[in-house]
Short mmCIF file of C-alpha atoms in Angstrom, two decimals:
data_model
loop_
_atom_site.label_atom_id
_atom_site.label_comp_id
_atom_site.label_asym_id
_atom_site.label_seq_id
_atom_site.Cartn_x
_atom_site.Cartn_y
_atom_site.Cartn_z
CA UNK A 1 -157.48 -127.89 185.02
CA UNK A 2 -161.53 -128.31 184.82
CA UNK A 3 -162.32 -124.73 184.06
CA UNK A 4 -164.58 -124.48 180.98
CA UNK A 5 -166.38 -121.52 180.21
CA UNK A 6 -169.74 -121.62 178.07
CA UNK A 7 -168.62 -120.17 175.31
CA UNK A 8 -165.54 -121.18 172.42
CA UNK A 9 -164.62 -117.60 172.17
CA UNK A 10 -164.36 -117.07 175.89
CA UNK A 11 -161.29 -119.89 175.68
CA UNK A 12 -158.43 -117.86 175.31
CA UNK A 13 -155.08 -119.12 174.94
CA UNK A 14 -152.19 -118.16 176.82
CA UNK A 15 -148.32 -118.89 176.76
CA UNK A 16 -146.78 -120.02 180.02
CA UNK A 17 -144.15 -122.07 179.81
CA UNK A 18 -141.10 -121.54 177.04
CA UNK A 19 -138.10 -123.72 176.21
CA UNK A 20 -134.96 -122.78 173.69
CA UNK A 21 -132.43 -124.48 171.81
CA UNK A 22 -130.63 -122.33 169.58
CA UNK A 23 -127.40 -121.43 168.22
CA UNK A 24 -126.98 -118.29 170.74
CA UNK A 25 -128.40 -120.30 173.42
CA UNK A 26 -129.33 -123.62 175.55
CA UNK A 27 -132.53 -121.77 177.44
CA UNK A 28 -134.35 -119.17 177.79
CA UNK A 29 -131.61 -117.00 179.71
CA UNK A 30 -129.20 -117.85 177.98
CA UNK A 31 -130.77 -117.46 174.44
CA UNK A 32 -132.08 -113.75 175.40
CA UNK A 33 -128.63 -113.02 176.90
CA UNK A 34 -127.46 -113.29 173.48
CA UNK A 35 -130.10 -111.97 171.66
CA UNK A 36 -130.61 -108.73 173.30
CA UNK A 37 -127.03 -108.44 172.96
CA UNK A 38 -126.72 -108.92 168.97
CA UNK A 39 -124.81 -111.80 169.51
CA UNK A 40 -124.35 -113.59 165.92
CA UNK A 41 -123.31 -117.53 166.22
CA UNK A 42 -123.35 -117.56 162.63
CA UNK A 43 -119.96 -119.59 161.34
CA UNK A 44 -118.32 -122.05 159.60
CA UNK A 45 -120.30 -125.28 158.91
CA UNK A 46 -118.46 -127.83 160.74
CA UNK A 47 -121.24 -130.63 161.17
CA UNK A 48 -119.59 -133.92 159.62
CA UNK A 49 -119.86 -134.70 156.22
CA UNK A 50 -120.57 -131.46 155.62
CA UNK A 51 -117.51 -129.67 155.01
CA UNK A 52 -116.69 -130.28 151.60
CA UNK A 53 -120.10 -128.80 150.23
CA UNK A 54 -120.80 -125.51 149.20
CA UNK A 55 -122.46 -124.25 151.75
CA UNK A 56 -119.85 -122.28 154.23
CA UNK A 57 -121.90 -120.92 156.56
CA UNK A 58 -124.78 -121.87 159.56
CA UNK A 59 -125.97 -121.50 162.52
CA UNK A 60 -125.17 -124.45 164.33
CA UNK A 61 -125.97 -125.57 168.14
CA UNK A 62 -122.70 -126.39 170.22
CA UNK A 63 -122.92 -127.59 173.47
CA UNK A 64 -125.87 -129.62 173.13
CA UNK A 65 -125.27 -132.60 175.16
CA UNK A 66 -128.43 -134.55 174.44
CA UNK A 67 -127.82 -137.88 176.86
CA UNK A 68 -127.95 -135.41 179.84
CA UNK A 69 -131.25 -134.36 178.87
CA UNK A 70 -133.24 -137.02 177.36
CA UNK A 71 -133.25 -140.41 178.28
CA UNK A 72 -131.19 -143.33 176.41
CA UNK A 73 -133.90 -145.25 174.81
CA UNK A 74 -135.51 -142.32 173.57
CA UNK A 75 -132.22 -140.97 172.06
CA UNK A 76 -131.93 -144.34 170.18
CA UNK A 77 -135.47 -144.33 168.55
CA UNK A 78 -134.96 -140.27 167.56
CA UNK A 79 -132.82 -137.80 165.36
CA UNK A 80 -131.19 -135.10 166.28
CA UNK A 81 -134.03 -132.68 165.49
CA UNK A 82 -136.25 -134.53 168.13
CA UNK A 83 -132.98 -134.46 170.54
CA UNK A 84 -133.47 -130.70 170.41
CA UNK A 85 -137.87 -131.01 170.86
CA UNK A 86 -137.39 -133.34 173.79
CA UNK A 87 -134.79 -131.32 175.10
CA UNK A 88 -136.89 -127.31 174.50
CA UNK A 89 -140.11 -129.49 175.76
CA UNK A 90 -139.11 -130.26 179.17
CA UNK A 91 -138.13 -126.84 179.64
CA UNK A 92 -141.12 -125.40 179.01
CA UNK A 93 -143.02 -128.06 180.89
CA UNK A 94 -140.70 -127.03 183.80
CA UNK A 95 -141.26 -123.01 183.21
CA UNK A 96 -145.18 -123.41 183.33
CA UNK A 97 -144.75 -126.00 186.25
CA UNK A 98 -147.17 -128.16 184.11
CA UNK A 99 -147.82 -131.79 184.92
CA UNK A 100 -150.05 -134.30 183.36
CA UNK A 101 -150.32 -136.66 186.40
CA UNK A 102 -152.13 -133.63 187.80
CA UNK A 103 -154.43 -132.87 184.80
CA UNK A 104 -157.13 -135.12 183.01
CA UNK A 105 -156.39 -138.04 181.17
CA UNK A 106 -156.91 -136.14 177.37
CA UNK A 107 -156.56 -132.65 178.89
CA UNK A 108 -152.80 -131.96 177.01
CA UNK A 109 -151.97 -132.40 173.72
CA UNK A 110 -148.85 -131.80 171.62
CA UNK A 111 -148.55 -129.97 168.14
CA UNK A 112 -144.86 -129.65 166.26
CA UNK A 113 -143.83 -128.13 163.17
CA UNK A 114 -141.09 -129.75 160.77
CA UNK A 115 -139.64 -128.50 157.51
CA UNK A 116 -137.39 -132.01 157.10
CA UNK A 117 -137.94 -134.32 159.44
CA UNK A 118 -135.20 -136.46 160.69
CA UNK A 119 -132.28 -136.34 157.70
CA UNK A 120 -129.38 -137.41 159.96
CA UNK A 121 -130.81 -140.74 161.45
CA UNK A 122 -132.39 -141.27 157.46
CA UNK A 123 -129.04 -140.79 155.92
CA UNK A 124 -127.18 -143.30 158.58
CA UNK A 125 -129.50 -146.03 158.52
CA UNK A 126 -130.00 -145.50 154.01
CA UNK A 127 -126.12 -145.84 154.11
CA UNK A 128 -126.19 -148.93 155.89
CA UNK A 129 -128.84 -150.59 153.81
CA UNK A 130 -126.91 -149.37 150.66
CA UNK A 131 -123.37 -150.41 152.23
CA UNK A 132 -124.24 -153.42 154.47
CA UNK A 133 -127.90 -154.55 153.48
CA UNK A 134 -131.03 -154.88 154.72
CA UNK A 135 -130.49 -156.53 157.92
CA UNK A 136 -128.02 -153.48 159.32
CA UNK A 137 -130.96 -151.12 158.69
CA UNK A 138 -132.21 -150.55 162.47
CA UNK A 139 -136.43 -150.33 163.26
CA UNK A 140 -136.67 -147.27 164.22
CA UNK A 141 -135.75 -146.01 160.79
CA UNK A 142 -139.10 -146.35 160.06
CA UNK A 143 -140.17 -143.22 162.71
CA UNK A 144 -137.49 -141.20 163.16
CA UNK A 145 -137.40 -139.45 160.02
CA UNK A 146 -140.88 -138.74 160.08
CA UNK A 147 -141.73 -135.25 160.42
CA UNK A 148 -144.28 -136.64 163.45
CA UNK A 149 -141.88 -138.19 165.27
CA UNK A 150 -141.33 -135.40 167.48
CA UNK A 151 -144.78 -135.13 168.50
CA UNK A 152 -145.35 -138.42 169.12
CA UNK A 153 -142.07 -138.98 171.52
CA UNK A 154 -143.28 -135.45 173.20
CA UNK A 155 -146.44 -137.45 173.56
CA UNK A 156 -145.23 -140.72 175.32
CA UNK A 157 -142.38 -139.32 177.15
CA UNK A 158 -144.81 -136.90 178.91
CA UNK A 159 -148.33 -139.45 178.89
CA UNK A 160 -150.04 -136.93 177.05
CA UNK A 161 -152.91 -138.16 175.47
CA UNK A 162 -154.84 -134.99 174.01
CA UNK A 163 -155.11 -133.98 170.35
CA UNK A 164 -151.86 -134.42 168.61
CA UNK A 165 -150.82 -133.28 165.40
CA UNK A 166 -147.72 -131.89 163.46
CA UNK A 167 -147.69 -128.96 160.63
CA UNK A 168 -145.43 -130.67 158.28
CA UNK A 169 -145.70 -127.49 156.15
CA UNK A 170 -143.11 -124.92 155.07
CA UNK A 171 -141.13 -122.75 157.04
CA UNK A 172 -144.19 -120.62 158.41
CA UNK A 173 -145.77 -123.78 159.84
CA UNK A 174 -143.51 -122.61 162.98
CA UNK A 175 -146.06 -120.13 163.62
CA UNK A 176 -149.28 -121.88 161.93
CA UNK A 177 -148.76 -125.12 164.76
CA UNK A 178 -150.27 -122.18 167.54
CA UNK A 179 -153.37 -121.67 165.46
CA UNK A 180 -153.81 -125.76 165.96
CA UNK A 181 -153.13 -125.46 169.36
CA UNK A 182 -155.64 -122.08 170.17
CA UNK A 183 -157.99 -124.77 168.03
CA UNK A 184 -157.50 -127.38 170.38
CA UNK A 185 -157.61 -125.69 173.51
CA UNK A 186 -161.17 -123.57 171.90
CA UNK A 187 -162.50 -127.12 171.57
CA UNK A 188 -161.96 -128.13 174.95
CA UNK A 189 -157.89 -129.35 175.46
CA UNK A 190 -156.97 -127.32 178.20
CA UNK A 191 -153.28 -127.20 177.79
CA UNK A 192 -150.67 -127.82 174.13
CA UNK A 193 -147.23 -128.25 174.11
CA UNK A 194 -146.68 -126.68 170.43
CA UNK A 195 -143.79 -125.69 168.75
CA UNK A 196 -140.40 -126.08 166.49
CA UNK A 197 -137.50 -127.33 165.90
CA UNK A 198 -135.21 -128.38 163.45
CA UNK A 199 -131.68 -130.13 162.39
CA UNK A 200 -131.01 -129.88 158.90
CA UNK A 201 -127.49 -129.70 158.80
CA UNK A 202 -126.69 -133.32 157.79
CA UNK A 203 -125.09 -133.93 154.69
CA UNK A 204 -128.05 -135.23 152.39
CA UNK A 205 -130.44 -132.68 153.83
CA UNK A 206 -127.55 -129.54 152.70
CA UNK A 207 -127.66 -130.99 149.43
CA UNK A 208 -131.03 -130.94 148.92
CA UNK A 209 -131.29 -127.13 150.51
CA UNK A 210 -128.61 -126.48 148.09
CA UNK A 211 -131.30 -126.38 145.35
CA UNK A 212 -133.10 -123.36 146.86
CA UNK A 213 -131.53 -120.21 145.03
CA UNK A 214 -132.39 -118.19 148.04
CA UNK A 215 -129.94 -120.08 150.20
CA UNK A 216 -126.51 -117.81 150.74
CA UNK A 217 -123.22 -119.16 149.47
CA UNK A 218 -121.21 -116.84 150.96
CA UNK A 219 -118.55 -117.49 152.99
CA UNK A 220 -117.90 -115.18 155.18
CA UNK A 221 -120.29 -115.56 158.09
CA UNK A 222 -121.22 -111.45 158.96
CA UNK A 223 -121.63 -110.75 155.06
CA UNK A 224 -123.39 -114.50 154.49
CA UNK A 225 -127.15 -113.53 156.20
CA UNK A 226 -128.04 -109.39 155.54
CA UNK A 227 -131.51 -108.96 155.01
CA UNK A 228 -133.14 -105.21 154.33
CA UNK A 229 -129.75 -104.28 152.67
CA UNK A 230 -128.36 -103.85 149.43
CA UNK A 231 -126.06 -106.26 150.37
CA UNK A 232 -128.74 -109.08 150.94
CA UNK A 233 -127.48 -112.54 149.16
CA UNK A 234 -129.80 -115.26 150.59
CA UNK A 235 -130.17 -116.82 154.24
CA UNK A 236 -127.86 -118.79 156.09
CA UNK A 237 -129.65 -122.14 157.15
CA UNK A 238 -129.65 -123.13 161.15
CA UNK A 239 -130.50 -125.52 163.34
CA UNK A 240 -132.33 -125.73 166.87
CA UNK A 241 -135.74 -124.34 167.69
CA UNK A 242 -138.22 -123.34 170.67
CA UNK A 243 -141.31 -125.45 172.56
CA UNK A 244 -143.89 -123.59 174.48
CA UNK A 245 -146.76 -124.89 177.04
CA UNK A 246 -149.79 -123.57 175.88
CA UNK A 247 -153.34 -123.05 178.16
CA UNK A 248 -156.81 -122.25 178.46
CA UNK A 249 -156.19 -118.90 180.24
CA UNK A 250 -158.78 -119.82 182.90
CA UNK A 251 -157.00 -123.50 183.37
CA UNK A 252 -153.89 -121.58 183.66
CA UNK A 253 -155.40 -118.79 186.29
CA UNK A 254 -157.03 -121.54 188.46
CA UNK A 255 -153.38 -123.48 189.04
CA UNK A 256 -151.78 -120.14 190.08
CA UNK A 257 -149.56 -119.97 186.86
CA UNK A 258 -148.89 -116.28 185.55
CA UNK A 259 -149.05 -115.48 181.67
CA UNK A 260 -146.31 -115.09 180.00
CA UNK A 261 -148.01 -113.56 176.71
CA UNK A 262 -151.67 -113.84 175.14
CA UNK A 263 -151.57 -116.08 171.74
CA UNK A 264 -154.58 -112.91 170.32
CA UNK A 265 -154.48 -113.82 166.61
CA UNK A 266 -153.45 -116.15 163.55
CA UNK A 267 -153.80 -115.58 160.17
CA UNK A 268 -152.35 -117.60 156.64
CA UNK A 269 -152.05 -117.48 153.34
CA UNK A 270 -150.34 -119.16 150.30
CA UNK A 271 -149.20 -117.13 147.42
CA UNK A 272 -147.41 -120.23 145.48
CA UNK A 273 -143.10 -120.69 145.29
CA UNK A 274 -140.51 -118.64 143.26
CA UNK A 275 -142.80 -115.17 143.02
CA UNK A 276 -141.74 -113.27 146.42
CA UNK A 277 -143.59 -110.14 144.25
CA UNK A 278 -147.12 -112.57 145.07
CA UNK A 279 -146.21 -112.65 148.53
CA UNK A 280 -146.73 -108.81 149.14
CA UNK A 281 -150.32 -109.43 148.63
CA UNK A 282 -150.46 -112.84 150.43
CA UNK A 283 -148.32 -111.88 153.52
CA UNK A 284 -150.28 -107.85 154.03
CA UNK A 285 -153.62 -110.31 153.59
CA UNK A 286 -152.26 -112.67 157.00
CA UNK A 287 -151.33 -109.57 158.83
CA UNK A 288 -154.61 -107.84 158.10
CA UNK A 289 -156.37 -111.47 159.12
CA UNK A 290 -154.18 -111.93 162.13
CA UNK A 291 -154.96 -108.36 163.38
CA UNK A 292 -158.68 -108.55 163.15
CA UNK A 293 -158.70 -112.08 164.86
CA UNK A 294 -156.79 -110.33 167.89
CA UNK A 295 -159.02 -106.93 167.82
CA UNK A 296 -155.49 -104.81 166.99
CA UNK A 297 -155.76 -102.08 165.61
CA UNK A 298 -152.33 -101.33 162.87
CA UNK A 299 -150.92 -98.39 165.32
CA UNK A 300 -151.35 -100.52 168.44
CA UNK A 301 -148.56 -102.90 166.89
CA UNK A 302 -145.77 -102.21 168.89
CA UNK A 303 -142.47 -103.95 167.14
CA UNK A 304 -142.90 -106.58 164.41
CA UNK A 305 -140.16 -109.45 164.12
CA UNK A 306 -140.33 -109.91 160.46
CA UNK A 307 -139.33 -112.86 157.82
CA UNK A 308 -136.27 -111.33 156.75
CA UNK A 309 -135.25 -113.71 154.26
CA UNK A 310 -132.47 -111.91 152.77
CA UNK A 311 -133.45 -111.94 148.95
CA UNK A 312 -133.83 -108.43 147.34
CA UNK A 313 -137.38 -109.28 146.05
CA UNK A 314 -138.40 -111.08 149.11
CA UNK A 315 -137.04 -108.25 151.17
CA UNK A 316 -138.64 -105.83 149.17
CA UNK A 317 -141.69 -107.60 149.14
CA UNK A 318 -142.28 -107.70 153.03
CA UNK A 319 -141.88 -104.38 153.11
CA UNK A 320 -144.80 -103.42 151.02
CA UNK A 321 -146.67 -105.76 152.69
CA UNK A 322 -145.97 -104.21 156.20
CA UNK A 323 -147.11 -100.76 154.30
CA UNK A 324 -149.95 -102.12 152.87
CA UNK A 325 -151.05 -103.47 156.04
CA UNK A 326 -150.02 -101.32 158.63
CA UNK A 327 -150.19 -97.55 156.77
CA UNK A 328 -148.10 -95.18 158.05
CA UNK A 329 -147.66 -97.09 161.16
CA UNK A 330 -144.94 -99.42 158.93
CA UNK A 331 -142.37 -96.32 158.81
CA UNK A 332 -142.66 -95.94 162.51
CA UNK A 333 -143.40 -99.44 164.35
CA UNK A 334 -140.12 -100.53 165.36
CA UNK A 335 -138.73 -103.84 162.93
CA UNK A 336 -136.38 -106.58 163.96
CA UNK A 337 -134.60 -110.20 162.51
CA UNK A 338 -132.88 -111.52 165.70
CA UNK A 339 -132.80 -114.49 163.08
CA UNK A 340 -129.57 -113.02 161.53
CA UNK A 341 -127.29 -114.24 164.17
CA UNK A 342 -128.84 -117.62 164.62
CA UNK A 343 -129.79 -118.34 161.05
CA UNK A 344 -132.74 -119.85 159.93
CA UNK A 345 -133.91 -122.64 161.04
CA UNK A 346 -136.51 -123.21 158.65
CA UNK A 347 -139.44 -123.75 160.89
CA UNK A 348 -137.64 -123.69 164.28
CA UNK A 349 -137.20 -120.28 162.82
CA UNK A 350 -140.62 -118.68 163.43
CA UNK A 351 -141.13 -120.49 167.13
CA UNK A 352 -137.37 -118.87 167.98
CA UNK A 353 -139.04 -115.29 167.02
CA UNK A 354 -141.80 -115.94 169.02
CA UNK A 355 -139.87 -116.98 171.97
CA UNK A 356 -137.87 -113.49 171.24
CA UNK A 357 -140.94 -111.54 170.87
CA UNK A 358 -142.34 -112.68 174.39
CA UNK A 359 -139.17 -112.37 175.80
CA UNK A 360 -138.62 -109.01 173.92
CA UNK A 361 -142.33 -108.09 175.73
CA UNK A 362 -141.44 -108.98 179.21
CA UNK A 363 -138.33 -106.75 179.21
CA UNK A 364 -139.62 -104.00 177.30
CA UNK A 365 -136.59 -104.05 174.90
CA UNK A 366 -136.74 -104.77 170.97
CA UNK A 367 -133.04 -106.77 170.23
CA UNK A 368 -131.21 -105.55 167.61
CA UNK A 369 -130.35 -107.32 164.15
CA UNK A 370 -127.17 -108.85 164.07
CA UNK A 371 -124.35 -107.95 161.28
CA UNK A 372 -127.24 -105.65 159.39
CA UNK A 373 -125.98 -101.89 159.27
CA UNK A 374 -126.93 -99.61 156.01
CA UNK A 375 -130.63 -100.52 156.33
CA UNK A 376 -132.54 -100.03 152.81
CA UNK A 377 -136.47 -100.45 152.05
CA UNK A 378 -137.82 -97.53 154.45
CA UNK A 379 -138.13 -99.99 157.44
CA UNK A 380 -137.06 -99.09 161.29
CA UNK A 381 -135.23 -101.67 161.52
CA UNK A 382 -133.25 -102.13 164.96
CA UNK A 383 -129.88 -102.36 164.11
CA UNK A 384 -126.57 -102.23 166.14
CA UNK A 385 -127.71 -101.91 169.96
CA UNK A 386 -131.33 -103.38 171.40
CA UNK A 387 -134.11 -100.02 172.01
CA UNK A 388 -135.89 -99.82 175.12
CA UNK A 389 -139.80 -99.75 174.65
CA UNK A 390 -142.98 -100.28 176.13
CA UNK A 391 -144.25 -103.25 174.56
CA UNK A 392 -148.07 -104.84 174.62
CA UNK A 393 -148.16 -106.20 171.23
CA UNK A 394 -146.25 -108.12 168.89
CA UNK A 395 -146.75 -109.16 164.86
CA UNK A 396 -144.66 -112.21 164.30
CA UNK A 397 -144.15 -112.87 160.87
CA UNK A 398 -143.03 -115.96 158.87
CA UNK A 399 -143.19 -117.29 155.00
CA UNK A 400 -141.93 -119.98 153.42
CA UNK A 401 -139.89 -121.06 150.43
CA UNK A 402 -142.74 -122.58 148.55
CA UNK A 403 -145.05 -119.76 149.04
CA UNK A 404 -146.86 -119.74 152.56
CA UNK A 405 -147.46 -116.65 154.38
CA UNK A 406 -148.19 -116.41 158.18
CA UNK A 407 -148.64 -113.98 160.65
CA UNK A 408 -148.99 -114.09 164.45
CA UNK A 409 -149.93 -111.66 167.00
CA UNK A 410 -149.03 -112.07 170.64
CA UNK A 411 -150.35 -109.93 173.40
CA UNK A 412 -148.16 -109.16 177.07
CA UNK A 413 -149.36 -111.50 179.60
CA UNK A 414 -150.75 -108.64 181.58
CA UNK A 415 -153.29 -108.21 179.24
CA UNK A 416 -154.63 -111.93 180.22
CA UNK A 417 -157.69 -111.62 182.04
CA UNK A 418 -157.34 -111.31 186.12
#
């Protein structure tokens, strides 16, 4: 992992290593199983303490058994939303067959992305102080809600000592965390571990998402979440996310390790909260951005996995953007929200669709989205059964509730260089 070439822009960074935890899925196999499928996990919020609120409806991660996959005193000093980092991290580690004994000292780094941070383990220990005092309050209170704190337990768990960093941005810092680590590797780093995940569904952290007016009320979990419709009433909040080893394509060549997809381009804007009409401009602006950083032209976008937030003016808003952006290409270029049937998990969210949309590249098929039928606002979206396509390039897409705009495009890992 000593490769350097002589120039920045000759550093290209590749995906080779992926790891899910999601509502539809423990895994990569698992997850796309699901997804390809139009599996919807969407139900009944059942997390404890929960129950009584208004919200009715999430996507939440059963199954998760998280002493069998991270080790006891790092499940002490952690919340749940690290549980599920730790957890996606190893996996990917263990896809790309990555290991830091066998790289440089400060050749891996980590980047994460967090919407919340750790609201479970903040709420237990706060209700101790207020209900037993000080002294019941435990120390690592004092890390584990941080939005850092998966980074940092990433970082010791796997001796990784490169640049670290987390996004703790809105929901489109999912997909803004791969622009730090294509940064990192152009400066040198030769491999990231970068991605999402979160855990909001904890009682404090629902009430405070209960403030967004986007959020969906509804109870019925296949009306709740139905973006690109005239039935769209908000989004249905989730938990769980994705982790990805990133590398200097070269690096990655030299140990024998294939591509999985080509990280080509990055762009992001902010546009300012409650004025989805702004974020036409703002989001059309990142695509445009993230297009010319990859050297894509609109038409060679082959399927776009888009926001879908599930507001009318949002929706509507995306759309325009994607027309604005993309010309006549936008009617054609096959659409998709595989985020529908997990819910959205804030910025988990973004690194699920990009897990999708390399997974969606490698099997040439475009999932469908889940419980969405009488599609409105002049989009192909894929709806009801997955479509088979040839697939080189993909425009991930992400904004968030206070106003950022992001937009990634990902190349097929054949088009890495030989």
């Amino acid at each position: 992992m000593t490769a350097k070439p002589s120039r920045p822009d000759e550093r290209r960074t590749v995906i080779t290593g992926m790891g899910v935890v999601a509502p539809t899925g423990i895994g990569t196999e698992e997850y796309w199983k699901a997804t390809k499928e139009g599996v919807s996990a969407l139900g009944p919020v059942t997390r404890e303490g929960c129950r009584e609120l208004p919200l009715a409806v999430a996507g939440e991660v059963h199954g998760f058994d998280p002493a069998a996959l991270v080790e006891e005193r790092f499940l002490v000093q952690t919340d749940r939303f690290s549980h599920f980092a730790m957890a996606a991290a190893d996996m990917a580690l263990g896809d790309a067959a990555l290991d830091a004994a066998g790289a440089g000292e400060f050749a891996i780094g980590v980047v994460t992305a967090a919407g919340s941070g750790g609201g479970e383990f903040g709420q237990r220990e706060l209700q101790q102080l207020w209900g037993r005092g000080p002294k019941f309050v435990g120390p690592y209170q004092s890390i584990a809600w941080f939005y850092a704190a998966s980074t940092g337990q990433i970082s010791i768990r796997g001796g990784f000592k490169g640049p670290c960093g987390v996004v703790a941005g809105d929901e489109a810092g999912g997909l803004d965390a791969f622009a730090h680590a294509a940064r990192s590797i152009r400066g040198g780093t030769d491999a990231m571990v970068v991605g999402a995940t979160e855990a909001p569904l904890a009682p404090y952290s629902v009430v405070c998402q209960l403030g967004y007016p986007e959020l969906s009320l509804v109870r019925e979990p296949q009306q709740a979440y139905l973006p690109f419709t005239d039935r769209a009433c908000g989004f249905v909040p989730a938990e769980g996310g994705a982790m990805f080893v990133t590398e200097e394509e070269t690096a990655a060549r030299e140990r024998g390790v294939t591509a999985r997809a080509v990280i080509a381009g990055h762009a992001a804007t902010f546009t300012g909260s409650a004025d989805w009409a702004a974020s036409r401009e703002g989001l059309a602006y990142a695509i445009r951005g993230a297009l010319d950083e990859a050297g894509v032209a609109p038409e060679e976008v082959d399927v776009v996995f888009a926001d879908a937030l599930g507001v009318p003016a949002a929706d509507r808003a995306e759309a325009l953007a994607l027309a604005d952006a993309l010309g006549r290409h936008a009617a054609r270029v096959p659409v998709t929200a595989p985020k529908t049937g997990t819910g959205r998990a804030y910025c988990g969210a973004s690194a699920l669709d990009t897990a999708c949309a390399v997974l969606a590249m490698e099997h040439g098929t475009v999932p469908p989205t889940p419980n969405v039928t009488d599609v409105s606002g002049g989009l192909d979206l894929v709806t009801g059964h997955a479509r088979q396509a040839d697939l080189r390039t993909a425009l991930v897409l992400s904004r968030g509730l206070l106003g950022s705009n992001s937009a990634l495009v990902l190349r097929h890992g054949a088009d890495a260089r030989p």
